[in-house]
Structures are given as C-alpha cells and as structure tokens.
PDB file of C-alpha atoms in Angstrom:
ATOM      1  CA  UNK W 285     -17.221  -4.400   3.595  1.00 76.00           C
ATOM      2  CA  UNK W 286     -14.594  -2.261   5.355  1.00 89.00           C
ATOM      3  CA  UNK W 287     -14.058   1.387   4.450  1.00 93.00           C
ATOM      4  CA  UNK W 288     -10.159   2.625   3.703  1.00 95.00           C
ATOM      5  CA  UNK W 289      -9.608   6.636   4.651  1.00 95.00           C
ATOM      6  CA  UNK W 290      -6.162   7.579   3.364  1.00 96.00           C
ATOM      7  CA  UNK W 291      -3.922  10.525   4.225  1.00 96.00           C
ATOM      8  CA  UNK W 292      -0.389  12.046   4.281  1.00 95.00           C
ATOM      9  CA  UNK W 293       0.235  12.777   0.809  1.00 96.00           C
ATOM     10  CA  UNK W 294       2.161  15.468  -0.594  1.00 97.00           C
ATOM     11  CA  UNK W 295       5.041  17.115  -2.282  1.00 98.00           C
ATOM     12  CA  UNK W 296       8.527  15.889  -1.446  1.00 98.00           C
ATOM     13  CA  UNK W 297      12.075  16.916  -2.997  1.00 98.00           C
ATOM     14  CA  UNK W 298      14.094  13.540  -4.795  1.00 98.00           C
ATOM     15  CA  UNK W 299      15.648  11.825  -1.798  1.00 98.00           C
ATOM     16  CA  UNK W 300      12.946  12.678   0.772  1.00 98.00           C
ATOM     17  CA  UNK W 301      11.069  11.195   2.785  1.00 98.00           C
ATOM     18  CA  UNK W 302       7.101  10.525   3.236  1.00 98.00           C
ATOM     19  CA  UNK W 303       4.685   8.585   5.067  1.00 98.00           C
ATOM     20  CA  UNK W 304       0.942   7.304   4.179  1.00 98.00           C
ATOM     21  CA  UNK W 305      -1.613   5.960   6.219  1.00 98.00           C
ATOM     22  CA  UNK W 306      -4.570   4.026   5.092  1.00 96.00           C
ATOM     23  CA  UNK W 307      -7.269   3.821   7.935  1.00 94.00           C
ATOM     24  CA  UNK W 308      -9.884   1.147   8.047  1.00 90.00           C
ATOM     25  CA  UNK W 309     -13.165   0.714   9.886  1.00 88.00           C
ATOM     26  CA  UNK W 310     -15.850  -1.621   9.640  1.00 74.00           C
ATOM     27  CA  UNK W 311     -14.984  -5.565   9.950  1.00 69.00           C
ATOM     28  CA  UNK W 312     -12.611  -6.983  12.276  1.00 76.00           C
ATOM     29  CA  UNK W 313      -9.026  -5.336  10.353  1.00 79.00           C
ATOM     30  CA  UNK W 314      -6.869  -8.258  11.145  1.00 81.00           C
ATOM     31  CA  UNK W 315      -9.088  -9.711   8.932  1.00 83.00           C
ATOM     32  CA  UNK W 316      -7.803  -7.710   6.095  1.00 92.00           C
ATOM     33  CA  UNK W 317      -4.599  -7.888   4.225  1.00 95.00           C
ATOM     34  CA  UNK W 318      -3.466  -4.793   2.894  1.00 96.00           C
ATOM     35  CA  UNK W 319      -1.785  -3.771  -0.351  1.00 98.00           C
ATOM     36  CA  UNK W 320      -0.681   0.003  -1.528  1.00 98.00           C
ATOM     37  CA  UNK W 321      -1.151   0.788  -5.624  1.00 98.00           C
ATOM     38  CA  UNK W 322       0.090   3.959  -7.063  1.00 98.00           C
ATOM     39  CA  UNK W 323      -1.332   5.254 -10.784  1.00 98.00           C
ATOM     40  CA  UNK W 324       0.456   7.601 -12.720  1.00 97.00           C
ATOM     41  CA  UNK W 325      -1.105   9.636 -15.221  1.00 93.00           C
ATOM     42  CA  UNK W 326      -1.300   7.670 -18.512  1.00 95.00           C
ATOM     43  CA  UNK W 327      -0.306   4.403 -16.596  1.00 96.00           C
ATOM     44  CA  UNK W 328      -1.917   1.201 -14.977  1.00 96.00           C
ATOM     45  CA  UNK W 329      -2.244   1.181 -11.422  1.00 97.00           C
ATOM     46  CA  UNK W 330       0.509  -0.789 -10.348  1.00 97.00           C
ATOM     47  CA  UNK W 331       1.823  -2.879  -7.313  1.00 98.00           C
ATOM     48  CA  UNK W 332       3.572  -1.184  -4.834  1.00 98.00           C
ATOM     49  CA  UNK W 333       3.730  -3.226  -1.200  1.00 98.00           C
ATOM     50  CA  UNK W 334       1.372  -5.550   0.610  1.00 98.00           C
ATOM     51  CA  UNK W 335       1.024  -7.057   4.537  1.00 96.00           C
ATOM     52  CA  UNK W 336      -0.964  -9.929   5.943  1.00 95.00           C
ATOM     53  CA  UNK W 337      -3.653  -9.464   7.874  1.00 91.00           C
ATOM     54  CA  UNK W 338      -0.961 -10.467  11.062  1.00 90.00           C
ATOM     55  CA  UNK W 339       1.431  -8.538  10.123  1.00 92.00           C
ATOM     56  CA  UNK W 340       3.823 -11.591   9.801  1.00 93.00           C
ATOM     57  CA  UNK W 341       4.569 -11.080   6.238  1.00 95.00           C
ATOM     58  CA  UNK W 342       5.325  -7.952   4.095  1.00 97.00           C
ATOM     59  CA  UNK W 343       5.548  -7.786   0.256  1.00 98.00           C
ATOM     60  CA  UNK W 344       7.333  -5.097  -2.069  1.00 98.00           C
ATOM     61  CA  UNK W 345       7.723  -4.138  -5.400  1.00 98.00           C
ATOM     62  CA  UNK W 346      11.542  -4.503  -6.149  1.00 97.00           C
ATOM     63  CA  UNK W 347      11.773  -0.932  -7.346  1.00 96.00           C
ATOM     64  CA  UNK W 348      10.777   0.087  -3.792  1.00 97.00           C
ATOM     65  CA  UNK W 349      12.341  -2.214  -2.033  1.00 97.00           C
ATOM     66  CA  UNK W 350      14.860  -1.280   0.607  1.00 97.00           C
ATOM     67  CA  UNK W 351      13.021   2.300   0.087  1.00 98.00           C
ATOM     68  CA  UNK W 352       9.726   1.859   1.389  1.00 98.00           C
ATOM     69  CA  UNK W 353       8.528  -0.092   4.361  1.00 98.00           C
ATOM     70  CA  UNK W 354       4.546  -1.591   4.736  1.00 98.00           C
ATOM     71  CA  UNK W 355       3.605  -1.685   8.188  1.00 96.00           C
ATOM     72  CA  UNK W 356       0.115  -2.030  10.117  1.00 94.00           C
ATOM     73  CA  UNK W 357      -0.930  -1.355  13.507  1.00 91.00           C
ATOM     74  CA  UNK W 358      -4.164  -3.346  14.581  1.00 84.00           C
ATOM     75  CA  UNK W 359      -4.716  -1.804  17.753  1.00 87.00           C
ATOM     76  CA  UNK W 360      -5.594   1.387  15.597  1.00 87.00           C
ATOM     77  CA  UNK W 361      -6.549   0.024  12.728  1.00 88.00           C
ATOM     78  CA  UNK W 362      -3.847   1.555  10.628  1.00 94.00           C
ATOM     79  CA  UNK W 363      -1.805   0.730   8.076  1.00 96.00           C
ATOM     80  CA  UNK W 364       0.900   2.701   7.143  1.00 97.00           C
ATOM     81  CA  UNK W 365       3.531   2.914   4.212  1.00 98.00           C
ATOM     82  CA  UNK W 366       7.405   4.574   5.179  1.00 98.00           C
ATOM     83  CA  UNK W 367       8.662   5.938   1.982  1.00 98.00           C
ATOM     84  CA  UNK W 368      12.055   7.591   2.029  1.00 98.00           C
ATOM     85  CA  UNK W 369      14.834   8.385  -1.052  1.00 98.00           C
ATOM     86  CA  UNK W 370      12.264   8.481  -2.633  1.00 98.00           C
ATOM     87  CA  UNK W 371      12.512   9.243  -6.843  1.00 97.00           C
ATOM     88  CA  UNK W 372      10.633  11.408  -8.986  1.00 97.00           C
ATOM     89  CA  UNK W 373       9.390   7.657 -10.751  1.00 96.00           C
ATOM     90  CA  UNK W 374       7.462   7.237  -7.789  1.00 98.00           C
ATOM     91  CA  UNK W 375       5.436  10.257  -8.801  1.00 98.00           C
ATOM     92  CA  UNK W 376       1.697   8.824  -8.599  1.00 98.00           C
ATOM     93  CA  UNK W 377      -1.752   8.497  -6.738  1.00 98.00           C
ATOM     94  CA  UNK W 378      -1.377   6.268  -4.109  1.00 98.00           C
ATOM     95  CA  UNK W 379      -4.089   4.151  -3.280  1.00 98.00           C
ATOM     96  CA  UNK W 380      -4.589   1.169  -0.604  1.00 98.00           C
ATOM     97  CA  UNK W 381      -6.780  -2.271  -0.656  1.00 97.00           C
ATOM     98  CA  UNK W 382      -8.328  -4.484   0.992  1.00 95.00           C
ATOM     99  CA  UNK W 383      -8.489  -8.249   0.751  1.00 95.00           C
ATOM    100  CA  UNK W 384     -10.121 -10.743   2.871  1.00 91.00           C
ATOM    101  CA  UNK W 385      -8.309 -13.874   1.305  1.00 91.00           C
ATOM    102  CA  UNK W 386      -6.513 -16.267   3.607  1.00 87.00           C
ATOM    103  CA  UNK W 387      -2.587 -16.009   3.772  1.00 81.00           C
ATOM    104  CA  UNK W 388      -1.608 -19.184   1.355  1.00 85.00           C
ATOM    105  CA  UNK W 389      -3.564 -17.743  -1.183  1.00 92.00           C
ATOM    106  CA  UNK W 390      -2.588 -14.071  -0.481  1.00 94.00           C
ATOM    107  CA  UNK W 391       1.138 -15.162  -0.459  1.00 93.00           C
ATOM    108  CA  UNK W 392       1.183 -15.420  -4.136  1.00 95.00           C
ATOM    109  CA  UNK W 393      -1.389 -13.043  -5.657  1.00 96.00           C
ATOM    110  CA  UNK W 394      -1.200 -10.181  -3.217  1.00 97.00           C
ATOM    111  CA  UNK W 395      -0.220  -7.892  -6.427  1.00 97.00           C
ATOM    112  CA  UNK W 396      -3.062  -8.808  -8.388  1.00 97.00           C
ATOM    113  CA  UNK W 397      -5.427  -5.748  -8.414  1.00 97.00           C
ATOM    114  CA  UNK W 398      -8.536  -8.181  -8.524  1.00 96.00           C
ATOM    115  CA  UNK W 399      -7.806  -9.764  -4.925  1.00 96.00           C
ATOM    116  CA  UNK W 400      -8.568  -6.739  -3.417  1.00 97.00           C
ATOM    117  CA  UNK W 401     -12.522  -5.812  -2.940  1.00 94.00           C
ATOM    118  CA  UNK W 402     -12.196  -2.503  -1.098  1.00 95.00           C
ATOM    119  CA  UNK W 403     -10.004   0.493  -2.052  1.00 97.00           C
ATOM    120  CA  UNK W 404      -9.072   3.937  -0.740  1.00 97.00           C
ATOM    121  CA  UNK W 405      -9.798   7.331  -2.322  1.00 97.00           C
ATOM    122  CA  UNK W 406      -5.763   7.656  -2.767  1.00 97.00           C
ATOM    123  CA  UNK W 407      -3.828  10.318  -2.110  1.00 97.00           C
ATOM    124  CA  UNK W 408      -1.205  12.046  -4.429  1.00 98.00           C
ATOM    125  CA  UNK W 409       2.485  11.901  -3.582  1.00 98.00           C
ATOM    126  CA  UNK W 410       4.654  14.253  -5.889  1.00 98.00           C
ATOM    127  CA  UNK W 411       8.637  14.147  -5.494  1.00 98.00           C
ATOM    128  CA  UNK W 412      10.114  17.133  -7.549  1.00 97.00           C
ATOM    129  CA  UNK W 413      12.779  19.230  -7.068  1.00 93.00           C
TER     130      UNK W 413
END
C-alpha cells in the first residue's frame, strides 16, 4: 500500500531534544493519516501521537504532550515527530503507521494499533545520561 522509511534516531541526554521522520511513498500521502508507536523492551507497543491525513488535526499521548509535536509535510511526503525534554521513560523503538480511514472514524481510534495497515521499520531513540 504505501511504504514508511524512518530515520533520525539516536542517543539523547534527559532533557534533550530529538527529531524523527517517517517518509512515505507509494499512494497519494494525504491520503494517509499518520500515527508514531514506540515499544520498549518487555512492553506493548504503545500510542505515542497521530495527524490526519490534512494535517488539520494532531493527537498525543498525555505523557508526551506539551513535549512532543506530530507534524507532516505533504509536499515531501514527510512526517515528522519534534521531541524535546525528553525522559529516560521515553526510552523505546519508535515506529510510524499508516491508515487510510476517513477522519470521523480516525478521530476516535487513531491509537488503536489495528487501524493502521502499514508500518515503519522503527528506529531506536535512547535518552540516558
């Protein structure tokens, strides 16, 4: 369906700062909404932000909230997610997905890991001091 190409992990000291980007190609990617996962060893993957295909409406976890930022760019089929102060809890894989379901039924199950049909190859974020 579409294929998801992620970069700009890495390893960040508590209360640093770090940006992902999850690039798509293949259908139209306005088409898509887009929602970022993280897995920690031992854990489930778990919800972490989402955007409409329009970019009209954005979607956090509240743990991140007011920490991290989703935003896409659909002239370069990008999606991107801002991370800063960030927290040695946010220690995981990071992974984004793709969903092709229209925006009143993505505005209420855009953390549900089965919405999404297409996902990235994540990318691992460490924050340790």
């Amino acid at each position: 369906q579409v294929r998801l190409d992620q970069s700009g992990g890495g390893l960040v000291q508590p209360g640093g700062s770090l940006t992902l980007s999850c690039a798509a190609s293949g259908r139209t990617f306005s088409a898509y909404n887009i929602g970022w996962f993280r897995q920690a060893p031992g854990k489930e993957r778990e919800f972490v932000a989402a955007i409409t295909g329009n970019g009209n409406d954005r979607y956090y976890e509240y743990s991140v909230k007011g920490r991290f930022v989703i935003l896409r760019d659909n002239g370069e089929n990008e999606v991107y997610l801002h991370m800063k102060n960030l927290k040695p809890e946010d220690t995981a894989v990071y992974y984004c997905a793709a969903s092709d379901l229209g925006s009143r039924s993505y505005d209420t199950r855009y953390s549900l890991r089965s919405v999404y049909t297409d996902w990235g190859q994540g990318t691992q974020v460490t924050v340790s001091s």
